[in-house]
């Protein structure tokens, strides 16, 4: 099961980066700094933001808001992979940080990226399809992060 989770995470991040859908209009903000990528998110009470984050799938540091003296410290992240053709959640994972500067007892704000949708044959390219998923099914990936905003 752990191997399947890692495969999904790699596919999600790879597909999102390759498609540019998570970056949305972030390219309009200019290129990301070395080792960083730009991500468009919509945050409760804050609106649409372009955020610079580390490229590593294991990164969990603060995201810097582009063009502002503000950043967000992640408290929890959730991503969900759904086969929308069959309305089946293929995988969902939530990771929480329980200590450090983003303690879960601080006020947090939810931020979501634009969903990524792609045909299963493209999304799982190079790997086997999960049981019950047809090559023509539509796969949807949704990502949400709860942050402690700082200025």
PDB file of C-alpha atoms in Angstrom:
ATOM      1  CA  UNK A   1       0.000   0.000   0.000  1.00  0.00           C
ATOM      2  CA  UNK A   2       2.815   2.433   0.824  1.00  0.00           C
ATOM      3  CA  UNK A   3       4.355   1.810  -2.603  1.00  0.00           C
ATOM      4  CA  UNK A   4       0.992   2.621  -4.234  1.00  0.00           C
ATOM      5  CA  UNK A   5       0.781   5.878  -2.239  1.00  0.00           C
ATOM      6  CA  UNK A   6       4.260   6.925  -3.337  1.00  0.00           C
ATOM      7  CA  UNK A   7       3.429   6.080  -6.965  1.00  0.00           C
ATOM      8  CA  UNK A   8       0.278   8.222  -6.799  1.00  0.00           C
ATOM      9  CA  UNK A   9       2.146  11.111  -5.176  1.00  0.00           C
ATOM     10  CA  UNK A  10       4.867  10.967  -7.824  1.00  0.00           C
ATOM     11  CA  UNK A  11       2.261  10.807 -10.583  1.00  0.00           C
ATOM     12  CA  UNK A  12       0.269  13.676  -9.091  1.00  0.00           C
ATOM     13  CA  UNK A  13       3.268  15.951  -8.731  1.00  0.00           C
ATOM     14  CA  UNK A  14       4.720  14.930 -12.083  1.00  0.00           C
ATOM     15  CA  UNK A  15       1.446  15.369 -13.936  1.00  0.00           C
ATOM     16  CA  UNK A  16       0.774  18.700 -12.267  1.00  0.00           C
ATOM     17  CA  UNK A  17       4.231  20.027 -13.043  1.00  0.00           C
ATOM     18  CA  UNK A  18       4.228  18.716 -16.611  1.00  0.00           C
ATOM     19  CA  UNK A  19       0.777  20.033 -17.430  1.00  0.00           C
ATOM     20  CA  UNK A  20       1.303  23.411 -15.832  1.00  0.00           C
ATOM     21  CA  UNK A  21      -2.260  23.304 -14.515  1.00  0.00           C
ATOM     22  CA  UNK A  22      -1.205  23.862 -10.921  1.00  0.00           C
ATOM     23  CA  UNK A  23       0.891  26.794 -11.991  1.00  0.00           C
ATOM     24  CA  UNK A  24      -2.072  28.389 -13.751  1.00  0.00           C
ATOM     25  CA  UNK A  25      -1.165  31.974 -14.535  1.00  0.00           C
ATOM     26  CA  UNK A  26       1.838  31.893 -12.212  1.00  0.00           C
ATOM     27  CA  UNK A  27       4.134  32.193 -15.217  1.00  0.00           C
ATOM     28  CA  UNK A  28       2.945  35.773 -15.568  1.00  0.00           C
ATOM     29  CA  UNK A  29       4.770  36.522 -12.313  1.00  0.00           C
ATOM     30  CA  UNK A  30       8.085  35.662 -13.941  1.00  0.00           C
ATOM     31  CA  UNK A  31      10.281  32.620 -13.552  1.00  0.00           C
ATOM     32  CA  UNK A  32      10.632  30.873 -10.217  1.00  0.00           C
ATOM     33  CA  UNK A  33      13.890  31.110  -8.306  1.00  0.00           C
ATOM     34  CA  UNK A  34      16.275  28.127  -8.663  1.00  0.00           C
ATOM     35  CA  UNK A  35      14.941  25.119  -6.747  1.00  0.00           C
ATOM     36  CA  UNK A  36      11.459  26.657  -6.497  1.00  0.00           C
ATOM     37  CA  UNK A  37       8.244  26.481  -8.486  1.00  0.00           C
ATOM     38  CA  UNK A  38       5.321  28.858  -8.695  1.00  0.00           C
ATOM     39  CA  UNK A  39       1.840  27.643  -7.782  1.00  0.00           C
ATOM     40  CA  UNK A  40      -1.500  29.450  -8.081  1.00  0.00           C
ATOM     41  CA  UNK A  41      -3.795  28.891  -5.095  1.00  0.00           C
ATOM     42  CA  UNK A  42      -7.078  30.390  -3.946  1.00  0.00           C
ATOM     43  CA  UNK A  43      -7.144  30.973  -0.183  1.00  0.00           C
ATOM     44  CA  UNK A  44     -10.158  31.622   2.052  1.00  0.00           C
ATOM     45  CA  UNK A  45     -10.338  35.330   2.852  1.00  0.00           C
ATOM     46  CA  UNK A  46      -7.145  36.063   0.898  1.00  0.00           C
ATOM     47  CA  UNK A  47      -8.180  35.310  -2.692  1.00  0.00           C
ATOM     48  CA  UNK A  48      -5.945  34.169  -5.535  1.00  0.00           C
ATOM     49  CA  UNK A  49      -2.231  34.102  -4.744  1.00  0.00           C
ATOM     50  CA  UNK A  50       0.924  33.069  -6.552  1.00  0.00           C
ATOM     51  CA  UNK A  51       3.200  31.226  -4.147  1.00  0.00           C
ATOM     52  CA  UNK A  52       6.832  30.160  -4.524  1.00  0.00           C
ATOM     53  CA  UNK A  53       7.481  26.715  -3.007  1.00  0.00           C
ATOM     54  CA  UNK A  54      10.328  24.198  -2.935  1.00  0.00           C
ATOM     55  CA  UNK A  55      10.226  21.646  -5.777  1.00  0.00           C
ATOM     56  CA  UNK A  56      10.826  18.567  -3.631  1.00  0.00           C
ATOM     57  CA  UNK A  57       7.831  16.284  -3.018  1.00  0.00           C
ATOM     58  CA  UNK A  58       9.062  16.010   0.589  1.00  0.00           C
ATOM     59  CA  UNK A  59       9.263  19.785   1.126  1.00  0.00           C
ATOM     60  CA  UNK A  60       7.088  21.115   3.918  1.00  0.00           C
ATOM     61  CA  UNK A  61       8.513  24.573   4.508  1.00  0.00           C
ATOM     62  CA  UNK A  62       6.819  27.946   4.150  1.00  0.00           C
ATOM     63  CA  UNK A  63       5.490  29.139   0.818  1.00  0.00           C
ATOM     64  CA  UNK A  64       6.478  32.713  -0.080  1.00  0.00           C
ATOM     65  CA  UNK A  65       3.740  34.894  -1.615  1.00  0.00           C
ATOM     66  CA  UNK A  66       5.090  36.393  -4.843  1.00  0.00           C
ATOM     67  CA  UNK A  67       5.065  40.187  -4.877  1.00  0.00           C
ATOM     68  CA  UNK A  68       4.261  40.585  -1.169  1.00  0.00           C
ATOM     69  CA  UNK A  69       5.993  40.422   2.182  1.00  0.00           C
ATOM     70  CA  UNK A  70       3.931  37.445   3.312  1.00  0.00           C
ATOM     71  CA  UNK A  71       4.249  33.697   3.578  1.00  0.00           C
ATOM     72  CA  UNK A  72       2.233  30.708   4.712  1.00  0.00           C
ATOM     73  CA  UNK A  73       3.411  27.906   6.971  1.00  0.00           C
ATOM     74  CA  UNK A  74       1.693  24.601   6.155  1.00  0.00           C
ATOM     75  CA  UNK A  75      -0.308  22.936   8.917  1.00  0.00           C
ATOM     76  CA  UNK A  76      -1.816  20.144   6.827  1.00  0.00           C
ATOM     77  CA  UNK A  77      -2.007  19.070   3.196  1.00  0.00           C
ATOM     78  CA  UNK A  78      -4.555  16.876   1.470  1.00  0.00           C
ATOM     79  CA  UNK A  79      -4.620  15.525  -2.038  1.00  0.00           C
ATOM     80  CA  UNK A  80      -7.292  13.373  -3.576  1.00  0.00           C
ATOM     81  CA  UNK A  81      -7.197  11.377  -6.813  1.00  0.00           C
ATOM     82  CA  UNK A  82     -10.652  10.519  -8.182  1.00  0.00           C
ATOM     83  CA  UNK A  83     -11.871   8.582 -11.213  1.00  0.00           C
ATOM     84  CA  UNK A  84     -14.700  10.955 -12.176  1.00  0.00           C
ATOM     85  CA  UNK A  85     -16.050   8.516 -14.757  1.00  0.00           C
ATOM     86  CA  UNK A  86     -16.948   6.015 -12.029  1.00  0.00           C
ATOM     87  CA  UNK A  87     -17.085   8.515  -9.121  1.00  0.00           C
ATOM     88  CA  UNK A  88     -14.477   6.444  -7.297  1.00  0.00           C
ATOM     89  CA  UNK A  89     -11.845   7.972  -5.013  1.00  0.00           C
ATOM     90  CA  UNK A  90      -8.682   6.104  -5.972  1.00  0.00           C
ATOM     91  CA  UNK A  91      -6.485   7.638  -3.337  1.00  0.00           C
ATOM     92  CA  UNK A  92      -6.602  10.362  -0.723  1.00  0.00           C
ATOM     93  CA  UNK A  93      -3.985  11.361   1.793  1.00  0.00           C
ATOM     94  CA  UNK A  94      -3.752  14.016   4.481  1.00  0.00           C
ATOM     95  CA  UNK A  95      -0.511  14.903   6.201  1.00  0.00           C
ATOM     96  CA  UNK A  96      -0.460  17.050   9.327  1.00  0.00           C
ATOM     97  CA  UNK A  97       2.342  18.856  11.084  1.00  0.00           C
ATOM     98  CA  UNK A  98       1.827  18.778  14.814  1.00  0.00           C
ATOM     99  CA  UNK A  99       4.779  20.828  15.981  1.00  0.00           C
ATOM    100  CA  UNK A 100       7.014  23.715  15.003  1.00  0.00           C
ATOM    101  CA  UNK A 101       6.061  27.233  13.936  1.00  0.00           C
ATOM    102  CA  UNK A 102       2.775  26.085  12.337  1.00  0.00           C
ATOM    103  CA  UNK A 103       1.251  24.465  15.375  1.00  0.00           C
ATOM    104  CA  UNK A 104      -2.246  23.185  14.670  1.00  0.00           C
ATOM    105  CA  UNK A 105      -3.762  25.347  17.430  1.00  0.00           C
ATOM    106  CA  UNK A 106      -2.982  28.553  15.520  1.00  0.00           C
ATOM    107  CA  UNK A 107      -5.608  30.034  13.186  1.00  0.00           C
ATOM    108  CA  UNK A 108      -5.239  28.564   9.728  1.00  0.00           C
ATOM    109  CA  UNK A 109      -6.593  29.339   6.288  1.00  0.00           C
ATOM    110  CA  UNK A 110      -7.540  26.788   3.618  1.00  0.00           C
ATOM    111  CA  UNK A 111      -5.982  27.156   0.167  1.00  0.00           C
ATOM    112  CA  UNK A 112      -6.826  25.101  -2.925  1.00  0.00           C
ATOM    113  CA  UNK A 113      -5.149  24.734  -6.275  1.00  0.00           C
ATOM    114  CA  UNK A 114      -7.110  24.411  -9.494  1.00  0.00           C
ATOM    115  CA  UNK A 115      -8.051  20.744 -10.045  1.00  0.00           C
ATOM    116  CA  UNK A 116      -6.099  18.780 -12.609  1.00  0.00           C
ATOM    117  CA  UNK A 117      -8.134  16.543 -14.937  1.00  0.00           C
ATOM    118  CA  UNK A 118      -6.630  14.158 -17.425  1.00  0.00           C
ATOM    119  CA  UNK A 119      -7.454  10.938 -19.207  1.00  0.00           C
ATOM    120  CA  UNK A 120      -6.288   7.889 -17.228  1.00  0.00           C
ATOM    121  CA  UNK A 121      -4.053   6.653 -20.071  1.00  0.00           C
ATOM    122  CA  UNK A 122      -2.103   9.928 -19.935  1.00  0.00           C
ATOM    123  CA  UNK A 123      -2.167  10.374 -16.164  1.00  0.00           C
ATOM    124  CA  UNK A 124      -0.842   6.861 -15.479  1.00  0.00           C
ATOM    125  CA  UNK A 125       1.502   6.823 -18.492  1.00  0.00           C
ATOM    126  CA  UNK A 126       4.364   4.422 -17.903  1.00  0.00           C
ATOM    127  CA  UNK A 127       2.539   2.525 -15.177  1.00  0.00           C
ATOM    128  CA  UNK A 128      -0.338   0.118 -14.799  1.00  0.00           C
ATOM    129  CA  UNK A 129      -3.877   1.390 -14.381  1.00  0.00           C
ATOM    130  CA  UNK A 130      -5.409   0.840 -10.938  1.00  0.00           C
ATOM    131  CA  UNK A 131      -8.031  -1.905 -10.692  1.00  0.00           C
ATOM    132  CA  UNK A 132     -11.370  -0.797 -12.147  1.00  0.00           C
ATOM    133  CA  UNK A 133      -9.916   2.170 -14.072  1.00  0.00           C
ATOM    134  CA  UNK A 134     -10.273   2.192 -17.861  1.00  0.00           C
ATOM    135  CA  UNK A 135      -7.760   3.997 -20.071  1.00  0.00           C
ATOM    136  CA  UNK A 136     -10.492   6.429 -21.205  1.00  0.00           C
ATOM    137  CA  UNK A 137     -11.676   7.340 -17.673  1.00  0.00           C
ATOM    138  CA  UNK A 138     -11.151  10.915 -16.485  1.00  0.00           C
ATOM    139  CA  UNK A 139      -8.852  11.291 -13.479  1.00  0.00           C
ATOM    140  CA  UNK A 140      -9.176  14.366 -11.267  1.00  0.00           C
ATOM    141  CA  UNK A 141      -6.538  15.505  -8.769  1.00  0.00           C
ATOM    142  CA  UNK A 142      -7.392  18.027  -6.078  1.00  0.00           C
ATOM    143  CA  UNK A 143      -4.911  19.574  -3.664  1.00  0.00           C
ATOM    144  CA  UNK A 144      -5.633  21.578  -0.519  1.00  0.00           C
ATOM    145  CA  UNK A 145      -3.280  22.989   2.081  1.00  0.00           C
ATOM    146  CA  UNK A 146      -4.135  24.652   5.397  1.00  0.00           C
ATOM    147  CA  UNK A 147      -1.627  27.346   6.290  1.00  0.00           C
ATOM    148  CA  UNK A 148      -0.864  29.738   9.101  1.00  0.00           C
ATOM    149  CA  UNK A 149      -0.508  33.057   7.234  1.00  0.00           C
ATOM    150  CA  UNK A 150       2.349  35.342   8.289  1.00  0.00           C
ATOM    151  CA  UNK A 151       3.260  38.855   7.225  1.00  0.00           C
TER     152      UNK A 151
END
